[in-house]
XYZ file of C-alpha atoms in Angstrom:
569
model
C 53.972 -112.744 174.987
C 55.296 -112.297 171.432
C 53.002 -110.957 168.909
C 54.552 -112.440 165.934
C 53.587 -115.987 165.062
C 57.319 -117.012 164.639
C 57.890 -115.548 168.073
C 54.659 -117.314 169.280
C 55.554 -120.528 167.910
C 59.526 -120.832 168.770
C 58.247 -119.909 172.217
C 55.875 -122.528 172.526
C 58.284 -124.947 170.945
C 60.851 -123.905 174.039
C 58.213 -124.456 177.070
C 56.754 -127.939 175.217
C 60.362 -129.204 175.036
C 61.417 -127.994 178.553
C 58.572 -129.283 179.815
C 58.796 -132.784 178.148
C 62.572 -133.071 178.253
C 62.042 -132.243 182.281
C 59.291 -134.700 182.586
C 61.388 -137.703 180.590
C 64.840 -136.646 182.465
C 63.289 -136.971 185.789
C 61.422 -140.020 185.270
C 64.416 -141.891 183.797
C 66.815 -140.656 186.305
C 64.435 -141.909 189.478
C 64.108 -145.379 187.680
C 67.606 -145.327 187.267
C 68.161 -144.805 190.688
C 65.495 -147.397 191.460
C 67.882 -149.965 189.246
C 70.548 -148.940 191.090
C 69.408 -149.177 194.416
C 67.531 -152.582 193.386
C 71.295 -153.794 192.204
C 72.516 -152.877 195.428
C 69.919 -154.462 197.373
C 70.533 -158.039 195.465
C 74.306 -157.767 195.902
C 73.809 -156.589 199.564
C 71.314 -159.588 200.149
C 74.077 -162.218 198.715
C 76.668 -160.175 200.463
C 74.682 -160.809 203.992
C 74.163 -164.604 203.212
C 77.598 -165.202 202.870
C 78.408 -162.711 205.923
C 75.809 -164.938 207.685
C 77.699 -167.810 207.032
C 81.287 -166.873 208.012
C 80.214 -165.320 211.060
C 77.482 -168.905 211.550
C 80.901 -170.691 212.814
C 82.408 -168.704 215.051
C 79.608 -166.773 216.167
C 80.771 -166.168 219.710
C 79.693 -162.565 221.335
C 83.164 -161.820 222.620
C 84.518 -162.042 219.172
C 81.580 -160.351 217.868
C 83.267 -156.692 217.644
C 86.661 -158.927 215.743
C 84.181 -161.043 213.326
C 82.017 -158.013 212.334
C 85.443 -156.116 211.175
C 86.364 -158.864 209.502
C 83.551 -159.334 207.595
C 83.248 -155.643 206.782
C 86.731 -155.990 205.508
C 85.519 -158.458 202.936
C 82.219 -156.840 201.716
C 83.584 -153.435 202.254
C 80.005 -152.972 204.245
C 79.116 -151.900 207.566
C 78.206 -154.478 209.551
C 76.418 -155.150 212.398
C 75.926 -158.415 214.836
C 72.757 -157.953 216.702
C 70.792 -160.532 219.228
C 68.060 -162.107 218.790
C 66.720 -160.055 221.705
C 67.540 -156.562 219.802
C 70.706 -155.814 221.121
C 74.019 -154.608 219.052
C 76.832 -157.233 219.735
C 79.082 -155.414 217.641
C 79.293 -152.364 215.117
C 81.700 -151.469 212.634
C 80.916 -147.863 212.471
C 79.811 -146.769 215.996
C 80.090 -148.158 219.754
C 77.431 -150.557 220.156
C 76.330 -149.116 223.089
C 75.228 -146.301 221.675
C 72.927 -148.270 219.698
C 69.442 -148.442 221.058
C 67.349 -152.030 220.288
C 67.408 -153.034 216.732
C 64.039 -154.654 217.208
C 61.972 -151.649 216.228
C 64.305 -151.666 212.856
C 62.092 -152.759 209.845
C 64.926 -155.021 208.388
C 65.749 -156.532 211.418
C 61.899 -157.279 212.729
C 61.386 -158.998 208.810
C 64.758 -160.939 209.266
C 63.749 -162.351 212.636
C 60.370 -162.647 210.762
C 61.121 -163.710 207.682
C 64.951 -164.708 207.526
C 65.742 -161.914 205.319
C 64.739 -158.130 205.088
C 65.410 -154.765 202.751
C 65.249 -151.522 204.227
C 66.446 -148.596 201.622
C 66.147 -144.878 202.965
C 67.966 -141.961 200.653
C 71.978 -142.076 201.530
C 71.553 -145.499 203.089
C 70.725 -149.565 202.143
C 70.126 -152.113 205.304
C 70.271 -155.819 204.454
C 69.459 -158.156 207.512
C 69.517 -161.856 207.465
C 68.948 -164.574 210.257
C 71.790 -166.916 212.352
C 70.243 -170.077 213.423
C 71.514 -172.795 215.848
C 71.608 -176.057 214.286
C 68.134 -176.525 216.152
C 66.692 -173.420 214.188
C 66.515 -170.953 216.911
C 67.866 -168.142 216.244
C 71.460 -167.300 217.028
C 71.287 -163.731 216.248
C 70.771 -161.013 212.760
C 74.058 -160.182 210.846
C 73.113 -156.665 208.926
C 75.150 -155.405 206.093
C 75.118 -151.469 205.568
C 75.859 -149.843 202.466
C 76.437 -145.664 201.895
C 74.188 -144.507 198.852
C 76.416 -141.358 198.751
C 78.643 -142.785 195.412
C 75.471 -143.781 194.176
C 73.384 -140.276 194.350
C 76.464 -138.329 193.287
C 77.052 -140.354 190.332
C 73.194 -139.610 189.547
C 73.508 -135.800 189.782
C 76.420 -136.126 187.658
C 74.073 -137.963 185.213
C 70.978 -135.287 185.951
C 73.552 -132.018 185.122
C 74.706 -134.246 182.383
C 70.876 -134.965 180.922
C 70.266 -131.134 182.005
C 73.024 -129.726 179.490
C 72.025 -131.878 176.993
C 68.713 -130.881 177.029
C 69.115 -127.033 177.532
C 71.528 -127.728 173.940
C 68.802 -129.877 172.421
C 65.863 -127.413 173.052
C 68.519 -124.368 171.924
C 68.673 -126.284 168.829
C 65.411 -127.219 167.938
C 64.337 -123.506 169.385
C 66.432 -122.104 166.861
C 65.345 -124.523 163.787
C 61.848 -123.841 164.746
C 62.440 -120.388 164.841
C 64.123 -120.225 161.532
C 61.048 -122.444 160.239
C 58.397 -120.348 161.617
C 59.937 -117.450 160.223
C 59.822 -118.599 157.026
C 56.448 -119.722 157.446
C 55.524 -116.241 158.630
C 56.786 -114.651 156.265
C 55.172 -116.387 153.198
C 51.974 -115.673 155.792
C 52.859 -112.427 155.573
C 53.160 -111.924 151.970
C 49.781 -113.540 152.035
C 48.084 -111.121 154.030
C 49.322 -108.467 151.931
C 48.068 -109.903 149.217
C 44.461 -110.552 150.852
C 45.222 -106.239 151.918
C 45.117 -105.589 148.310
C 42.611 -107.798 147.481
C 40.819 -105.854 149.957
C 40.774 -102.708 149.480
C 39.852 -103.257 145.551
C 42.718 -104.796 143.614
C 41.394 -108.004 142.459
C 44.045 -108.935 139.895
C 46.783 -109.071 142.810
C 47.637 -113.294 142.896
C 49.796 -114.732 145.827
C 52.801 -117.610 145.279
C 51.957 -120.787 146.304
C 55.262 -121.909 148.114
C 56.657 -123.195 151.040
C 55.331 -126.231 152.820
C 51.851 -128.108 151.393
C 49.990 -126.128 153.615
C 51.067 -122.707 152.994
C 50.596 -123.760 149.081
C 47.395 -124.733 149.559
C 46.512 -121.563 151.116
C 47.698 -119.278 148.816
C 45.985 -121.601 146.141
C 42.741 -121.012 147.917
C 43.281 -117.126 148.415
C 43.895 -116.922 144.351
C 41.115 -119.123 144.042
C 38.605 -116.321 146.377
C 40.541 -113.702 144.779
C 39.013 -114.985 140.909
C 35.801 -115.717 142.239
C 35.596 -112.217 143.845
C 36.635 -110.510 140.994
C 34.470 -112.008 138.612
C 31.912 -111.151 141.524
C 33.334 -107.261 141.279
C 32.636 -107.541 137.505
C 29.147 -108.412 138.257
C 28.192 -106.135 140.932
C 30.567 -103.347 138.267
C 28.380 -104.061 135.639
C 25.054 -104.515 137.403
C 25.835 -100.812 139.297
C 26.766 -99.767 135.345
C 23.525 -100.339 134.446
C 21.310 -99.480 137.471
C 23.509 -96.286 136.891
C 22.561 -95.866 133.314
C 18.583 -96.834 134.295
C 18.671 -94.423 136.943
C 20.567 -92.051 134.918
C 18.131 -91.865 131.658
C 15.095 -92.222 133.281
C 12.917 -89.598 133.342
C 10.880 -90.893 136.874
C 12.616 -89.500 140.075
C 14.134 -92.450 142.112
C 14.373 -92.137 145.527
C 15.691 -95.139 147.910
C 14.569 -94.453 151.923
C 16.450 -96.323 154.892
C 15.079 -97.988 157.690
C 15.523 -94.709 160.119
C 14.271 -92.165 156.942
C 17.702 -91.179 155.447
C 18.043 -90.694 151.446
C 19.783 -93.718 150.938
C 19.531 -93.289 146.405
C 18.642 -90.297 144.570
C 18.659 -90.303 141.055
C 19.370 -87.280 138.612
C 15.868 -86.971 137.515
C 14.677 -86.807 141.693
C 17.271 -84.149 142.267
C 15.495 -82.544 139.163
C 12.124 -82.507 140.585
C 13.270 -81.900 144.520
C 15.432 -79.325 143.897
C 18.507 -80.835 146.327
C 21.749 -82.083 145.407
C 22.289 -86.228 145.810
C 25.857 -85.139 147.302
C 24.127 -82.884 150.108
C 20.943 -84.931 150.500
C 22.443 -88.445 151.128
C 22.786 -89.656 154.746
C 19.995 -87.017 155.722
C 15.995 -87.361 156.554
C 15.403 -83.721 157.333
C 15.973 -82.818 153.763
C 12.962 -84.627 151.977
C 10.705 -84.985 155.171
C 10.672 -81.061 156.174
C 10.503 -79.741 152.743
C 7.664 -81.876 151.769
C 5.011 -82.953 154.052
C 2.870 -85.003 151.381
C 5.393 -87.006 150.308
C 6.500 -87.920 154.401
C 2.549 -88.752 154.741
C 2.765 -91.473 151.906
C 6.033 -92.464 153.370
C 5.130 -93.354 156.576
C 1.890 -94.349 155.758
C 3.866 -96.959 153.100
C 5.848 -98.352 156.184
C 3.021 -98.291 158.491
C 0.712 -100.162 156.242
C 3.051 -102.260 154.217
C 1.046 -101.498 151.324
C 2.705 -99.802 148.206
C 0.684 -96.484 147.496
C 0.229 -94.641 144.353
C -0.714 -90.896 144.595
C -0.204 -87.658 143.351
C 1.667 -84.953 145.584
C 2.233 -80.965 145.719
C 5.871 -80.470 145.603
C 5.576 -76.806 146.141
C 8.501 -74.361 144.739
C 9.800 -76.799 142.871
C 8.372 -75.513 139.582
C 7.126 -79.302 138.966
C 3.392 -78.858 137.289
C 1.810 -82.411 138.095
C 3.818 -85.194 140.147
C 2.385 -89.003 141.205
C 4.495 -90.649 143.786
C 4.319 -94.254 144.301
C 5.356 -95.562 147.578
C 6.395 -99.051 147.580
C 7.754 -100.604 150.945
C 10.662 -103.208 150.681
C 10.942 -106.113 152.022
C 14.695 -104.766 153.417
C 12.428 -102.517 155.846
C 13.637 -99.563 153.061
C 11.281 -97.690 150.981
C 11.523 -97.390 147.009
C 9.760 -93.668 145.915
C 8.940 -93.111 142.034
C 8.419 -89.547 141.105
C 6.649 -89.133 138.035
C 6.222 -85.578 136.529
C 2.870 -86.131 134.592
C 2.988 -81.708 133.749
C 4.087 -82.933 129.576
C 1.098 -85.489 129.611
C -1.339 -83.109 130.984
C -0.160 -80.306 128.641
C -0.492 -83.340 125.953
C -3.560 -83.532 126.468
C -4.240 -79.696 127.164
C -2.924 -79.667 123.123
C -5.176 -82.246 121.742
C -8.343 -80.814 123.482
C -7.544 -77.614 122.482
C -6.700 -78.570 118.436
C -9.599 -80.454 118.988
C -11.768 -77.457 120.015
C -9.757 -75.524 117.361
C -9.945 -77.852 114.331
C -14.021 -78.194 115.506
C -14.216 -74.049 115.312
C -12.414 -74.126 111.979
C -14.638 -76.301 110.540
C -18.186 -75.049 112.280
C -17.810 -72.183 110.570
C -17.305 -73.111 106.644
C -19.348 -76.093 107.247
C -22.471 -73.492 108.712
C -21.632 -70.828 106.034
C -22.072 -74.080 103.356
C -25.077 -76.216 105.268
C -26.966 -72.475 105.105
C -26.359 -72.020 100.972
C -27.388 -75.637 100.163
C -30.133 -74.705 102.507
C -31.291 -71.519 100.151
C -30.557 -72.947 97.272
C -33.156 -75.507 98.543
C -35.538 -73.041 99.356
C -35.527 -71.791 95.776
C -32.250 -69.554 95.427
C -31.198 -71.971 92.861
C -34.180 -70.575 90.599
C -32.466 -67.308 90.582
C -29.354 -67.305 88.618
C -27.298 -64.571 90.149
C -28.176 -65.388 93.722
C -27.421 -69.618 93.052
C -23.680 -68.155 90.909
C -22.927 -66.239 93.944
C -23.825 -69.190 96.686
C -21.802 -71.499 94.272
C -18.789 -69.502 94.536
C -18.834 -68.275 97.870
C -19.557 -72.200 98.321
C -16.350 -73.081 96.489
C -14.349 -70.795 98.786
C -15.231 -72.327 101.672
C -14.567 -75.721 99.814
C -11.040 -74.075 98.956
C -10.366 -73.503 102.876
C -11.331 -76.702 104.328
C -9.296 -78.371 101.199
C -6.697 -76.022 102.358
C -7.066 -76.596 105.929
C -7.210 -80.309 105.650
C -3.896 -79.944 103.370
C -2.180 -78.169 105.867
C -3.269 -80.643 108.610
C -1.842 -83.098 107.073
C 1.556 -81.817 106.158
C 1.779 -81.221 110.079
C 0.787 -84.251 110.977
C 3.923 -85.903 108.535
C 6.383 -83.247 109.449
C 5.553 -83.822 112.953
C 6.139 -87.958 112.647
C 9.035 -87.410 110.411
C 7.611 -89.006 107.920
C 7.789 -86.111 105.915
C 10.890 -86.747 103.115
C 13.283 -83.701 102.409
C 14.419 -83.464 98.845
C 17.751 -81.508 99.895
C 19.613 -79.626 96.692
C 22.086 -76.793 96.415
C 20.207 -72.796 95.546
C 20.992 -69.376 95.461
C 18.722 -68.519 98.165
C 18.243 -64.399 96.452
C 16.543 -66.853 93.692
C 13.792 -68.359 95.749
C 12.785 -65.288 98.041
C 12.393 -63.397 94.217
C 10.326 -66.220 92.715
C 7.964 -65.773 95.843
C 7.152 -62.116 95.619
C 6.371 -62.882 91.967
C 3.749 -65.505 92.751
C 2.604 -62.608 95.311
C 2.178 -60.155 93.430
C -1.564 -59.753 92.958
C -1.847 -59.709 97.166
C 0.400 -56.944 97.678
C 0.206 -55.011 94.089
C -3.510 -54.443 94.841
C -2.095 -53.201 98.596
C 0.208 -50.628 96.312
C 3.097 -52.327 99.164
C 6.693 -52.531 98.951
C 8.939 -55.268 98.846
C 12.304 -55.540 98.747
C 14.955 -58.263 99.563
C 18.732 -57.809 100.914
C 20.103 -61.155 99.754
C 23.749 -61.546 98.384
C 24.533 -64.791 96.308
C 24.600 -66.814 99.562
C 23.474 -70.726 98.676
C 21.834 -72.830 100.330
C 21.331 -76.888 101.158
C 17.522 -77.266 101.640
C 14.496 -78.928 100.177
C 13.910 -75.865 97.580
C 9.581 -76.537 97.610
C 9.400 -76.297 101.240
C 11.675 -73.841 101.690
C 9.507 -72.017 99.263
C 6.280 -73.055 101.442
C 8.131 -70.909 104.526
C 8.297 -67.988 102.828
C 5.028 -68.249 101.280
C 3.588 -68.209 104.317
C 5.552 -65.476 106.302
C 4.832 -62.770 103.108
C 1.600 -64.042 102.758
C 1.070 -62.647 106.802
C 3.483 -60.073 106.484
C 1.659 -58.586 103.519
C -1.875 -59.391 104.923
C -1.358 -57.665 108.066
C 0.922 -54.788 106.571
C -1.373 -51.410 105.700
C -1.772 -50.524 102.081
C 1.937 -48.779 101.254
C 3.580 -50.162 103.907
C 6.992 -52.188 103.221
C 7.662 -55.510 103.677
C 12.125 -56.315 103.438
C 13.485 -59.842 102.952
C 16.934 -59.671 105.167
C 19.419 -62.763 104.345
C 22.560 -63.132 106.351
C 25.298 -65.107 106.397
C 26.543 -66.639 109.531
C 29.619 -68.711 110.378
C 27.531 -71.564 111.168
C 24.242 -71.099 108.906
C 22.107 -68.331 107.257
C 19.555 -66.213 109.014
C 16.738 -65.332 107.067
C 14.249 -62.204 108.972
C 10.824 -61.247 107.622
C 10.079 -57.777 108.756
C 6.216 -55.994 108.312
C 4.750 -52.784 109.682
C 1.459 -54.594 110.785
C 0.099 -53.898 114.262
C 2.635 -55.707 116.240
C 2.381 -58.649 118.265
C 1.957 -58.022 122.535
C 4.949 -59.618 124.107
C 2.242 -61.880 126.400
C 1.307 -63.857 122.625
C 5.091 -64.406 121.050
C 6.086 -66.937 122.857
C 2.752 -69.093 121.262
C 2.674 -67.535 117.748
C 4.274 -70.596 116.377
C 1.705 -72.954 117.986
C -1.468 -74.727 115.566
C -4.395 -72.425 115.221
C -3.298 -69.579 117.226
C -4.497 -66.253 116.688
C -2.757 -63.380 118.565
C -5.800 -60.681 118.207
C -8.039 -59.529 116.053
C -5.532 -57.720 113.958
C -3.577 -60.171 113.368
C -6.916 -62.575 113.270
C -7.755 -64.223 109.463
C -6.753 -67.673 107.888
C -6.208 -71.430 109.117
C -4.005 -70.473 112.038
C -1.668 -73.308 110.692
C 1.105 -71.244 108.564
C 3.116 -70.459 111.048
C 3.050 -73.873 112.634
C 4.321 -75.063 109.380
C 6.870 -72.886 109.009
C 8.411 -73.826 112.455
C 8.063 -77.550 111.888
C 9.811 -77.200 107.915
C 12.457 -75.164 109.779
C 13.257 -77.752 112.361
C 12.997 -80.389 109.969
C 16.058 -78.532 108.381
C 17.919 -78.599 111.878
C 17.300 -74.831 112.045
C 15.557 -73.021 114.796
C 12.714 -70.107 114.114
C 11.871 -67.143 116.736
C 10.124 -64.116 116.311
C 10.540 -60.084 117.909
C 8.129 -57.726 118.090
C 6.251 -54.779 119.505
C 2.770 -53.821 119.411
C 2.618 -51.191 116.808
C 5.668 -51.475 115.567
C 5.037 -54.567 112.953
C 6.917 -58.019 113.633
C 9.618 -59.719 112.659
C 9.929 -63.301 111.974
C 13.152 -64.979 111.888
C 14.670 -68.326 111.374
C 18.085 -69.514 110.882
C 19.147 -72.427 108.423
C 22.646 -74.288 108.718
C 24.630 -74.273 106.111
């Protein structure tokens, strides 16, 4: 059996045609022969009447064997002169002795019947009609014989003729319908190529629409699924885009669970949190379900139920602080897991409770110290002048921190928000570190200190006042927590990409367990290095990174600190 469709289709073409041309042939050729024969029958049947009536005169049975020859000589038939009683009076072909009774004969039993009768075998016609006496008893059966040989060789001449002409005629139309279904093949061919590409991804690939109506209305329809399925690519492209994106930016862990417990979907964030790699977890169960029995338990418990479940979960040596899971079940039979790291919300609110606590301690204290003045000067201290002066200025200290405090609060809160504008300008930055030991010289003249700067005439683009604030607020600790005639050096140095700027005391150090918090609100390292708001520092990190600059801080305990922060230029 061929496997190509032209093959396929010129072979059925052949066996439909040999088949149908065989069928046809032989029906017309037997009812040709059936005209035939019928011809012969008629023209023997007149033949015999006239036979009849030649041999009707002289029908005498010792001329029988004389009359019969010469009536075969005329119809150029055998002929035979039988009795009424059966027997053969005379025979042109054999000795009529050696002919049995003709009664059993089905020609001669209809003639003696009938007055006429047909009897046709395959090489051989029999016509038989009646004699009668002038009475009309019967005087005997005259039977013509004709040979069908002529007649069947002149119809296999016409059956090898029909043969040939049919073998050529199905060569022919074999061959067209080849040729056709070739061509038709091939522009089926080009087709499926086309559908191939189409296939595997290229959606712009179009196919001809040519050959016959149907072909063209095929290949109109492929171009036509070939638009709709690439605007269909376009959509899934762009949906997958921005599922990608979503999944990509989100800070939740997305995990997506098949029916038998394999990661089907795991997002960057889930990696993140799991530890695992998408490209080694996919396709596997054993990676999430061993490593972390809590989340399996909500999983299963999800599918079991068919209820989504919300919950928080240990993912142990993952580093994760807090993590809620919620477990919804799809209605796929697959299972959607959110992993939400909660550790920045808690330490959110860690912060707030603890400035809370903090700002609440700040203020106790000044507020006590000024609710227990009020309360002598109530009592009658106000009577005495020198004791009510010195309540109303140790009064107006504590006024002077909380205003302070409160001040300093609130520049936090703005530089936090951003809402905090920079007035940027152009400054030798030697100029501004000078101008602040001036303003602070009554804290560290009274300390007989040093201080010195190392600044070339390196510039600056900053907001000059709170630049100023920053170093304020690091001399302002470095000479506070620097022993009288200690030194306190200014270091400013130019970088390729910015200016580092490094405040160096000889205070008491900081321990290495407190730097990496001395920049947080309110935070006091020890007792040494107790004193003030516990907000200076804070601002100075927050001014800093308002800049775009980045602050840090090295130390040893007993060896004095150094703060440092770097500006770009």
């Amino acid at each position: 059996m061929p496997k190509s469709l032209s093959g396929q289709w010129a072979l059925l073409t052949f066996l439909t045609l040999a088949f149908l041309l065989a069928l046809m042939g032989s029906w017309q050729l037997t009812q040709y022969r059936l005209l035939v024969v019928s011809r012969v029958e008629e023209d023997l049947t007149r033949q015999a009447h006239l036979a009849e009536q030649i041999v009707r005169a002289v029908f005498v049975e010792t001329q029988a064997q004389e009359l019969a020859l010469q009536v075969s000589a005329a119809t150029l038939a055998e002929v035979t002169l039988i009795s009424p009683d059966g027997r053969v009076l005379a025979d042109t072909r054999r000795a009529p002795h050696n002919l049995g009774n003709q009664l059993d004969r089905s020609e001669v039993a209809l003639a003696l019947e009938i007055g006429v009768g047909l009897s046709t075998h395959q090489d051989e016609v029999h016509a038989a009609v009646i004699s009668r006496h002038a009475d009309g008893s019967a005087r005997g059966v005259v039977r013509l014989s004709l040979s069908l040989n002529e007649v069947n060789a002149a119809l296999t001449r016409v059956r090898w003729q029909v043969t040939a002409w049919s073998i050529l005629v199905i060569l022919l139309v074999t061959v067209a319908t080849l040729a056709y279904a070739e061509n038709i093949s091939e522009l089926l061919h080009r087709m499926a190529e086309v559908a191939g590409r189409i296939a595997r991804g290229q959606t712009s690939q179009r196919a001809v629409a040519e050959g016959p109506t149907e072909t063209g209305e095929l290949a109109r329809s492929l171009n036509a699924m070939a638009d709709s399925l690439h605007l269909e690519l376009q959509h899934v492209q762009m949906s997958a885009e921005r599922l990608g994106v979503v999944l990509g930016s989100t800070r939740d862990g997305v995990i997506l669970i098949d029916k038998q417990e394999n990661i089907e979907l795991l997002n960057a964030a889930a990696e993140a949190m799991l530890g695992f790699r998408a490209a080694a977890a996919v396709g596997t169960r054993d990676t999430l379900l061993e490593r972390y029995p809590d989340l399996a338990a909500l999983l299963r418990q999800a599918r079991r139920e068919r209820i989504a479940i919300n919950r928080r979960v240990s993912l142990s040596g993952t580093g994760a602080g807090v993590i809620r899971a919620a477990v919804v079940p799809l209605v796929s039979g697959r299972i959607l897991i959110t992993l939400q790291d909660l550790t920045e919300v808690y330490r959110a609110v860690d912060i707030r409770r603890d400035f809370v606590a903090n700002v609440s301690h700040e203020l106790r204290t000044p507020l006590t110290a000024l609710a227990l003045m009020v309360e002598n000067l109530l009592r009658g201290a106000i009577d005495e002048r020198e004791v009510a002066m010195d309540f109303l200025r140790r009064m107006a200290g504590e006024i002077d921190r909380l205003t302070k405090m409160v001040l300093e609060l609130l520049l936090l809160s703005r530089l936090e928000n951003e809402r905090e504008q920079l007035i940027k300008s152009d400054f030798p930055v030697s100029e501004l570190i000078v101008e602040v030991i001036e303003d602070l010289r009554g804290l560290w003249g009274n300390k007989e200190q040093r201080l010195a700067h190392v600044a070339g005439p390196t510039f600056i683009h900053a907001d000059r006042a709170k630049l100023k604030q920053v170093f304020i607020n690091l001399l302002d600790n470095a000479i506070k927590f620097s022993p009288p005639g200690s030194s306190v050096t200014v270091e400013v140095q130019e970088l390729a990409a910015g200016v580092r700027v490094a405040v160096k005391d000889q205070g008491p150090g900081i321990p290495v367990e407190h730097l990496p918090r001395v920049y947080e609100r309110f935070f006091k390292g020890s007792a040494a290095r107790g004193g003030g708001t516990g907000l200076g520092l804070a601002i100075v990190k927050h001014i800093i990174e308002a800049h775009g600059g980045s602050v840090a801080v090295e130390s040893k305990t007993g060896r004095g600190a150094t703060f440092v922060f770097v500006l770009p230029l």
